[in-house]
């Protein structure tokens, strides 16, 4: 008589356990789907492009006659030696630097302030970039600035909705008599622009 009761009890425990696991799986899936929708909403609607600010970047986005970074700071941003970076020009704070890469090829990197003076234009640039699959838009390491990359020319724009003037990080490789850059060298050139962008934000974060 005890055997049937034990069997029924065992079967009941199995059924309840299976239901519990199924419910947990549904809850996990639901949570994952919700998180994914929230991420898509953040990058796809007009009212959710505001990022929580982690600093005061007034000096970064202010007009200045000085370069936004010194040669030693740019070298630090790239992880290169100080002797690998030389300032090429400075016109009203728009600066270019000649950088010798470890593979012994040189690229000119530029840092300048785009004087738009309108936060509405900045927001428009962010929204249009987020809606265009051809344009790379990422969020800075600090989590409070959008970085938009031009799909053809490759320059970056640091876009913060609290400031009307973006920072532009450019590069130029002009060597008509020399070899073209390899894929890995072009990739390094691209990554360096992001290193400069994030260094700028972190450096001016007050």
PDB file of C-alpha atoms in Angstrom:
ATOM      1  CA  UNK A   1       0.000   0.000   0.000  1.00  0.00           C
ATOM      2  CA  UNK A   2       2.856   2.372   0.708  1.00  0.00           C
ATOM      3  CA  UNK A   3       4.433   1.929  -2.757  1.00  0.00           C
ATOM      4  CA  UNK A   4       1.607   3.629  -4.748  1.00  0.00           C
ATOM      5  CA  UNK A   5       1.567   6.548  -2.307  1.00  0.00           C
ATOM      6  CA  UNK A   6       5.322   6.973  -2.617  1.00  0.00           C
ATOM      7  CA  UNK A   7       5.064   6.839  -6.406  1.00  0.00           C
ATOM      8  CA  UNK A   8       2.277   9.448  -6.464  1.00  0.00           C
ATOM      9  CA  UNK A   9       4.247  11.723  -4.146  1.00  0.00           C
ATOM     10  CA  UNK A  10       7.397  11.375  -6.287  1.00  0.00           C
ATOM     11  CA  UNK A  11       5.428  12.081  -9.475  1.00  0.00           C
ATOM     12  CA  UNK A  12       3.833  15.189  -7.914  1.00  0.00           C
ATOM     13  CA  UNK A  13       7.245  16.570  -6.905  1.00  0.00           C
ATOM     14  CA  UNK A  14       8.565  16.075 -10.449  1.00  0.00           C
ATOM     15  CA  UNK A  15       5.599  17.885 -11.993  1.00  0.00           C
ATOM     16  CA  UNK A  16       5.853  20.824  -9.585  1.00  0.00           C
ATOM     17  CA  UNK A  17       9.599  21.088 -10.167  1.00  0.00           C
ATOM     18  CA  UNK A  18       9.154  21.099 -13.935  1.00  0.00           C
ATOM     19  CA  UNK A  19       6.505  23.813 -13.720  1.00  0.00           C
ATOM     20  CA  UNK A  20       8.741  25.909 -11.503  1.00  0.00           C
ATOM     21  CA  UNK A  21      11.673  25.654 -13.916  1.00  0.00           C
ATOM     22  CA  UNK A  22       9.423  26.495 -16.833  1.00  0.00           C
ATOM     23  CA  UNK A  23       8.111  29.571 -15.024  1.00  0.00           C
ATOM     24  CA  UNK A  24      11.641  30.719 -14.175  1.00  0.00           C
ATOM     25  CA  UNK A  25      12.687  30.298 -17.813  1.00  0.00           C
ATOM     26  CA  UNK A  26       9.706  32.345 -18.962  1.00  0.00           C
ATOM     27  CA  UNK A  27      10.532  35.068 -16.448  1.00  0.00           C
ATOM     28  CA  UNK A  28      14.187  35.136 -17.567  1.00  0.00           C
ATOM     29  CA  UNK A  29      13.201  35.317 -21.238  1.00  0.00           C
ATOM     30  CA  UNK A  30      10.693  38.059 -20.485  1.00  0.00           C
ATOM     31  CA  UNK A  31      13.315  40.061 -18.568  1.00  0.00           C
ATOM     32  CA  UNK A  32      15.819  39.668 -21.412  1.00  0.00           C
ATOM     33  CA  UNK A  33      13.258  40.778 -24.002  1.00  0.00           C
ATOM     34  CA  UNK A  34      12.346  43.808 -21.915  1.00  0.00           C
ATOM     35  CA  UNK A  35      16.001  44.840 -21.537  1.00  0.00           C
ATOM     36  CA  UNK A  36      16.525  44.498 -25.289  1.00  0.00           C
ATOM     37  CA  UNK A  37      13.476  46.651 -25.996  1.00  0.00           C
ATOM     38  CA  UNK A  38      14.720  49.293 -23.569  1.00  0.00           C
ATOM     39  CA  UNK A  39      18.085  49.428 -25.341  1.00  0.00           C
ATOM     40  CA  UNK A  40      16.387  49.746 -28.714  1.00  0.00           C
ATOM     41  CA  UNK A  41      14.106  52.446 -27.360  1.00  0.00           C
ATOM     42  CA  UNK A  42      17.064  54.400 -25.984  1.00  0.00           C
ATOM     43  CA  UNK A  43      18.691  54.416 -29.405  1.00  0.00           C
ATOM     44  CA  UNK A  44      15.603  54.833 -31.517  1.00  0.00           C
ATOM     45  CA  UNK A  45      13.138  57.354 -30.095  1.00  0.00           C
ATOM     46  CA  UNK A  46      13.198  61.112 -29.994  1.00  0.00           C
ATOM     47  CA  UNK A  47      12.765  61.502 -26.255  1.00  0.00           C
ATOM     48  CA  UNK A  48      15.454  59.199 -24.891  1.00  0.00           C
ATOM     49  CA  UNK A  49      18.748  60.521 -26.235  1.00  0.00           C
ATOM     50  CA  UNK A  50      19.597  62.320 -22.987  1.00  0.00           C
ATOM     51  CA  UNK A  51      22.490  60.645 -21.175  1.00  0.00           C
ATOM     52  CA  UNK A  52      23.235  60.996 -17.474  1.00  0.00           C
ATOM     53  CA  UNK A  53      26.120  63.437 -17.131  1.00  0.00           C
ATOM     54  CA  UNK A  54      29.196  62.511 -15.107  1.00  0.00           C
ATOM     55  CA  UNK A  55      31.070  65.772 -15.317  1.00  0.00           C
ATOM     56  CA  UNK A  56      31.162  69.418 -16.331  1.00  0.00           C
ATOM     57  CA  UNK A  57      32.630  69.718 -19.844  1.00  0.00           C
ATOM     58  CA  UNK A  58      32.377  73.486 -20.224  1.00  0.00           C
ATOM     59  CA  UNK A  59      36.116  73.834 -20.932  1.00  0.00           C
ATOM     60  CA  UNK A  60      36.106  71.020 -23.494  1.00  0.00           C
ATOM     61  CA  UNK A  61      33.347  72.594 -25.599  1.00  0.00           C
ATOM     62  CA  UNK A  62      34.478  76.189 -25.132  1.00  0.00           C
ATOM     63  CA  UNK A  63      36.284  78.117 -27.879  1.00  0.00           C
ATOM     64  CA  UNK A  64      39.994  78.534 -27.185  1.00  0.00           C
ATOM     65  CA  UNK A  65      43.162  79.613 -28.941  1.00  0.00           C
ATOM     66  CA  UNK A  66      45.004  76.691 -27.384  1.00  0.00           C
ATOM     67  CA  UNK A  67      45.000  73.067 -28.534  1.00  0.00           C
ATOM     68  CA  UNK A  68      42.640  70.839 -26.587  1.00  0.00           C
ATOM     69  CA  UNK A  69      45.561  68.465 -25.915  1.00  0.00           C
ATOM     70  CA  UNK A  70      49.314  68.904 -25.712  1.00  0.00           C
ATOM     71  CA  UNK A  71      51.662  66.610 -27.620  1.00  0.00           C
ATOM     72  CA  UNK A  72      52.491  64.666 -24.451  1.00  0.00           C
ATOM     73  CA  UNK A  73      48.803  64.237 -23.624  1.00  0.00           C
ATOM     74  CA  UNK A  74      48.060  62.984 -27.131  1.00  0.00           C
ATOM     75  CA  UNK A  75      50.937  60.522 -26.858  1.00  0.00           C
ATOM     76  CA  UNK A  76      49.522  59.311 -23.551  1.00  0.00           C
ATOM     77  CA  UNK A  77      46.074  58.932 -25.119  1.00  0.00           C
ATOM     78  CA  UNK A  78      47.490  56.729 -27.871  1.00  0.00           C
ATOM     79  CA  UNK A  79      49.922  54.839 -25.660  1.00  0.00           C
ATOM     80  CA  UNK A  80      52.895  56.004 -27.745  1.00  0.00           C
ATOM     81  CA  UNK A  81      56.194  57.585 -26.762  1.00  0.00           C
ATOM     82  CA  UNK A  82      56.411  61.369 -26.520  1.00  0.00           C
ATOM     83  CA  UNK A  83      58.896  61.404 -29.411  1.00  0.00           C
ATOM     84  CA  UNK A  84      56.273  59.858 -31.713  1.00  0.00           C
ATOM     85  CA  UNK A  85      53.993  62.918 -31.606  1.00  0.00           C
ATOM     86  CA  UNK A  86      54.721  66.360 -33.038  1.00  0.00           C
ATOM     87  CA  UNK A  87      52.432  69.366 -33.250  1.00  0.00           C
ATOM     88  CA  UNK A  88      52.057  70.371 -36.889  1.00  0.00           C
ATOM     89  CA  UNK A  89      49.776  73.387 -36.690  1.00  0.00           C
ATOM     90  CA  UNK A  90      47.428  75.398 -34.502  1.00  0.00           C
ATOM     91  CA  UNK A  91      44.961  77.798 -36.058  1.00  0.00           C
ATOM     92  CA  UNK A  92      42.696  79.349 -33.429  1.00  0.00           C
ATOM     93  CA  UNK A  93      42.633  76.133 -31.428  1.00  0.00           C
ATOM     94  CA  UNK A  94      42.196  73.840 -34.423  1.00  0.00           C
ATOM     95  CA  UNK A  95      45.275  71.639 -34.119  1.00  0.00           C
ATOM     96  CA  UNK A  96      46.974  68.932 -36.151  1.00  0.00           C
ATOM     97  CA  UNK A  97      49.559  66.487 -34.880  1.00  0.00           C
ATOM     98  CA  UNK A  98      51.936  64.269 -36.808  1.00  0.00           C
ATOM     99  CA  UNK A  99      52.006  60.823 -35.208  1.00  0.00           C
ATOM    100  CA  UNK A 100      54.535  58.128 -36.048  1.00  0.00           C
ATOM    101  CA  UNK A 101      52.959  54.727 -35.480  1.00  0.00           C
ATOM    102  CA  UNK A 102      54.928  51.730 -34.149  1.00  0.00           C
ATOM    103  CA  UNK A 103      54.948  50.264 -37.694  1.00  0.00           C
ATOM    104  CA  UNK A 104      56.816  53.409 -38.794  1.00  0.00           C
ATOM    105  CA  UNK A 105      54.011  54.975 -40.822  1.00  0.00           C
ATOM    106  CA  UNK A 106      52.804  58.494 -40.055  1.00  0.00           C
ATOM    107  CA  UNK A 107      49.269  59.818 -39.739  1.00  0.00           C
ATOM    108  CA  UNK A 108      48.128  63.350 -39.019  1.00  0.00           C
ATOM    109  CA  UNK A 109      45.417  63.624 -36.354  1.00  0.00           C
ATOM    110  CA  UNK A 110      43.350  66.752 -35.895  1.00  0.00           C
ATOM    111  CA  UNK A 111      41.353  68.048 -32.932  1.00  0.00           C
ATOM    112  CA  UNK A 112      39.043  71.006 -33.438  1.00  0.00           C
ATOM    113  CA  UNK A 113      35.907  72.666 -32.119  1.00  0.00           C
ATOM    114  CA  UNK A 114      32.914  72.868 -34.457  1.00  0.00           C
ATOM    115  CA  UNK A 115      31.229  76.174 -33.615  1.00  0.00           C
ATOM    116  CA  UNK A 116      27.581  75.275 -34.145  1.00  0.00           C
ATOM    117  CA  UNK A 117      26.389  77.038 -31.015  1.00  0.00           C
ATOM    118  CA  UNK A 118      23.038  75.234 -30.963  1.00  0.00           C
ATOM    119  CA  UNK A 119      22.101  72.215 -28.856  1.00  0.00           C
ATOM    120  CA  UNK A 120      19.175  71.543 -31.213  1.00  0.00           C
ATOM    121  CA  UNK A 121      21.621  70.873 -34.051  1.00  0.00           C
ATOM    122  CA  UNK A 122      23.606  68.556 -31.778  1.00  0.00           C
ATOM    123  CA  UNK A 123      20.451  66.627 -30.879  1.00  0.00           C
ATOM    124  CA  UNK A 124      19.505  66.434 -34.546  1.00  0.00           C
ATOM    125  CA  UNK A 125      22.895  64.948 -35.408  1.00  0.00           C
ATOM    126  CA  UNK A 126      22.472  62.307 -32.700  1.00  0.00           C
ATOM    127  CA  UNK A 127      18.937  61.374 -33.782  1.00  0.00           C
ATOM    128  CA  UNK A 128      19.791  61.160 -37.479  1.00  0.00           C
ATOM    129  CA  UNK A 129      22.847  59.043 -36.716  1.00  0.00           C
ATOM    130  CA  UNK A 130      20.918  56.623 -34.508  1.00  0.00           C
ATOM    131  CA  UNK A 131      18.318  56.119 -37.227  1.00  0.00           C
ATOM    132  CA  UNK A 132      20.876  55.545 -40.003  1.00  0.00           C
ATOM    133  CA  UNK A 133      22.330  52.034 -40.045  1.00  0.00           C
ATOM    134  CA  UNK A 134      25.210  53.240 -42.228  1.00  0.00           C
ATOM    135  CA  UNK A 135      26.498  55.567 -39.499  1.00  0.00           C
ATOM    136  CA  UNK A 136      28.353  54.399 -36.403  1.00  0.00           C
ATOM    137  CA  UNK A 137      27.092  56.008 -33.209  1.00  0.00           C
ATOM    138  CA  UNK A 138      28.521  54.824 -29.908  1.00  0.00           C
ATOM    139  CA  UNK A 139      28.578  56.056 -26.336  1.00  0.00           C
ATOM    140  CA  UNK A 140      31.811  57.227 -24.740  1.00  0.00           C
ATOM    141  CA  UNK A 141      33.593  55.277 -22.021  1.00  0.00           C
ATOM    142  CA  UNK A 142      32.287  57.882 -19.571  1.00  0.00           C
ATOM    143  CA  UNK A 143      28.736  57.002 -20.582  1.00  0.00           C
ATOM    144  CA  UNK A 144      27.583  60.586 -21.088  1.00  0.00           C
ATOM    145  CA  UNK A 145      28.603  61.531 -24.632  1.00  0.00           C
ATOM    146  CA  UNK A 146      27.645  60.255 -28.074  1.00  0.00           C
ATOM    147  CA  UNK A 147      30.460  59.614 -30.550  1.00  0.00           C
ATOM    148  CA  UNK A 148      29.355  59.762 -34.177  1.00  0.00           C
ATOM    149  CA  UNK A 149      31.648  58.563 -36.955  1.00  0.00           C
ATOM    150  CA  UNK A 150      31.401  59.854 -40.509  1.00  0.00           C
ATOM    151  CA  UNK A 151      30.847  56.816 -42.778  1.00  0.00           C
ATOM    152  CA  UNK A 152      33.201  58.013 -45.539  1.00  0.00           C
ATOM    153  CA  UNK A 153      35.715  60.479 -44.123  1.00  0.00           C
ATOM    154  CA  UNK A 154      36.032  58.628 -40.821  1.00  0.00           C
ATOM    155  CA  UNK A 155      36.205  61.639 -38.511  1.00  0.00           C
ATOM    156  CA  UNK A 156      34.471  61.566 -35.136  1.00  0.00           C
ATOM    157  CA  UNK A 157      32.104  64.073 -33.577  1.00  0.00           C
ATOM    158  CA  UNK A 158      31.765  64.228 -29.795  1.00  0.00           C
ATOM    159  CA  UNK A 159      28.107  65.124 -29.285  1.00  0.00           C
ATOM    160  CA  UNK A 160      26.792  66.106 -25.874  1.00  0.00           C
ATOM    161  CA  UNK A 161      23.230  67.423 -25.705  1.00  0.00           C
ATOM    162  CA  UNK A 162      24.208  69.886 -22.960  1.00  0.00           C
ATOM    163  CA  UNK A 163      26.611  71.745 -25.255  1.00  0.00           C
ATOM    164  CA  UNK A 164      26.046  73.345 -28.640  1.00  0.00           C
ATOM    165  CA  UNK A 165      29.572  72.859 -30.004  1.00  0.00           C
ATOM    166  CA  UNK A 166      30.874  69.369 -30.804  1.00  0.00           C
ATOM    167  CA  UNK A 167      34.512  68.351 -30.820  1.00  0.00           C
ATOM    168  CA  UNK A 168      35.837  66.903 -34.071  1.00  0.00           C
ATOM    169  CA  UNK A 169      38.611  64.287 -34.151  1.00  0.00           C
ATOM    170  CA  UNK A 170      40.025  63.817 -37.655  1.00  0.00           C
ATOM    171  CA  UNK A 171      42.842  61.987 -39.369  1.00  0.00           C
ATOM    172  CA  UNK A 172      44.734  62.380 -42.624  1.00  0.00           C
ATOM    173  CA  UNK A 173      47.130  59.997 -44.328  1.00  0.00           C
ATOM    174  CA  UNK A 174      48.810  61.715 -47.271  1.00  0.00           C
ATOM    175  CA  UNK A 175      51.654  59.758 -48.752  1.00  0.00           C
ATOM    176  CA  UNK A 176      51.332  59.762 -52.574  1.00  0.00           C
ATOM    177  CA  UNK A 177      54.812  58.315 -53.060  1.00  0.00           C
ATOM    178  CA  UNK A 178      54.521  55.675 -50.365  1.00  0.00           C
ATOM    179  CA  UNK A 179      52.576  52.447 -49.900  1.00  0.00           C
ATOM    180  CA  UNK A 180      48.897  52.393 -49.041  1.00  0.00           C
ATOM    181  CA  UNK A 181      47.925  51.488 -45.511  1.00  0.00           C
ATOM    182  CA  UNK A 182      47.195  47.861 -44.801  1.00  0.00           C
ATOM    183  CA  UNK A 183      43.870  46.797 -43.296  1.00  0.00           C
ATOM    184  CA  UNK A 184      45.455  46.465 -39.851  1.00  0.00           C
ATOM    185  CA  UNK A 185      47.042  49.909 -40.144  1.00  0.00           C
ATOM    186  CA  UNK A 186      43.722  51.471 -41.153  1.00  0.00           C
ATOM    187  CA  UNK A 187      42.093  49.717 -38.214  1.00  0.00           C
ATOM    188  CA  UNK A 188      44.758  51.121 -35.874  1.00  0.00           C
ATOM    189  CA  UNK A 189      44.172  54.589 -37.333  1.00  0.00           C
ATOM    190  CA  UNK A 190      40.427  54.255 -36.663  1.00  0.00           C
ATOM    191  CA  UNK A 191      40.929  52.952 -33.112  1.00  0.00           C
ATOM    192  CA  UNK A 192      43.270  55.853 -32.382  1.00  0.00           C
ATOM    193  CA  UNK A 193      40.518  58.363 -33.128  1.00  0.00           C
ATOM    194  CA  UNK A 194      38.347  56.696 -30.477  1.00  0.00           C
ATOM    195  CA  UNK A 195      41.253  56.681 -28.028  1.00  0.00           C
ATOM    196  CA  UNK A 196      41.675  60.421 -28.555  1.00  0.00           C
ATOM    197  CA  UNK A 197      37.943  61.037 -28.186  1.00  0.00           C
ATOM    198  CA  UNK A 198      37.641  59.141 -24.913  1.00  0.00           C
ATOM    199  CA  UNK A 199      40.834  60.683 -23.547  1.00  0.00           C
ATOM    200  CA  UNK A 200      39.483  64.167 -24.254  1.00  0.00           C
ATOM    201  CA  UNK A 201      36.257  63.431 -22.386  1.00  0.00           C
ATOM    202  CA  UNK A 202      38.027  61.888 -19.405  1.00  0.00           C
ATOM    203  CA  UNK A 203      40.646  64.648 -19.307  1.00  0.00           C
ATOM    204  CA  UNK A 204      38.080  67.462 -19.182  1.00  0.00           C
ATOM    205  CA  UNK A 205      35.637  65.718 -16.875  1.00  0.00           C
ATOM    206  CA  UNK A 206      35.280  68.031 -13.860  1.00  0.00           C
TER     207      UNK A 206
END
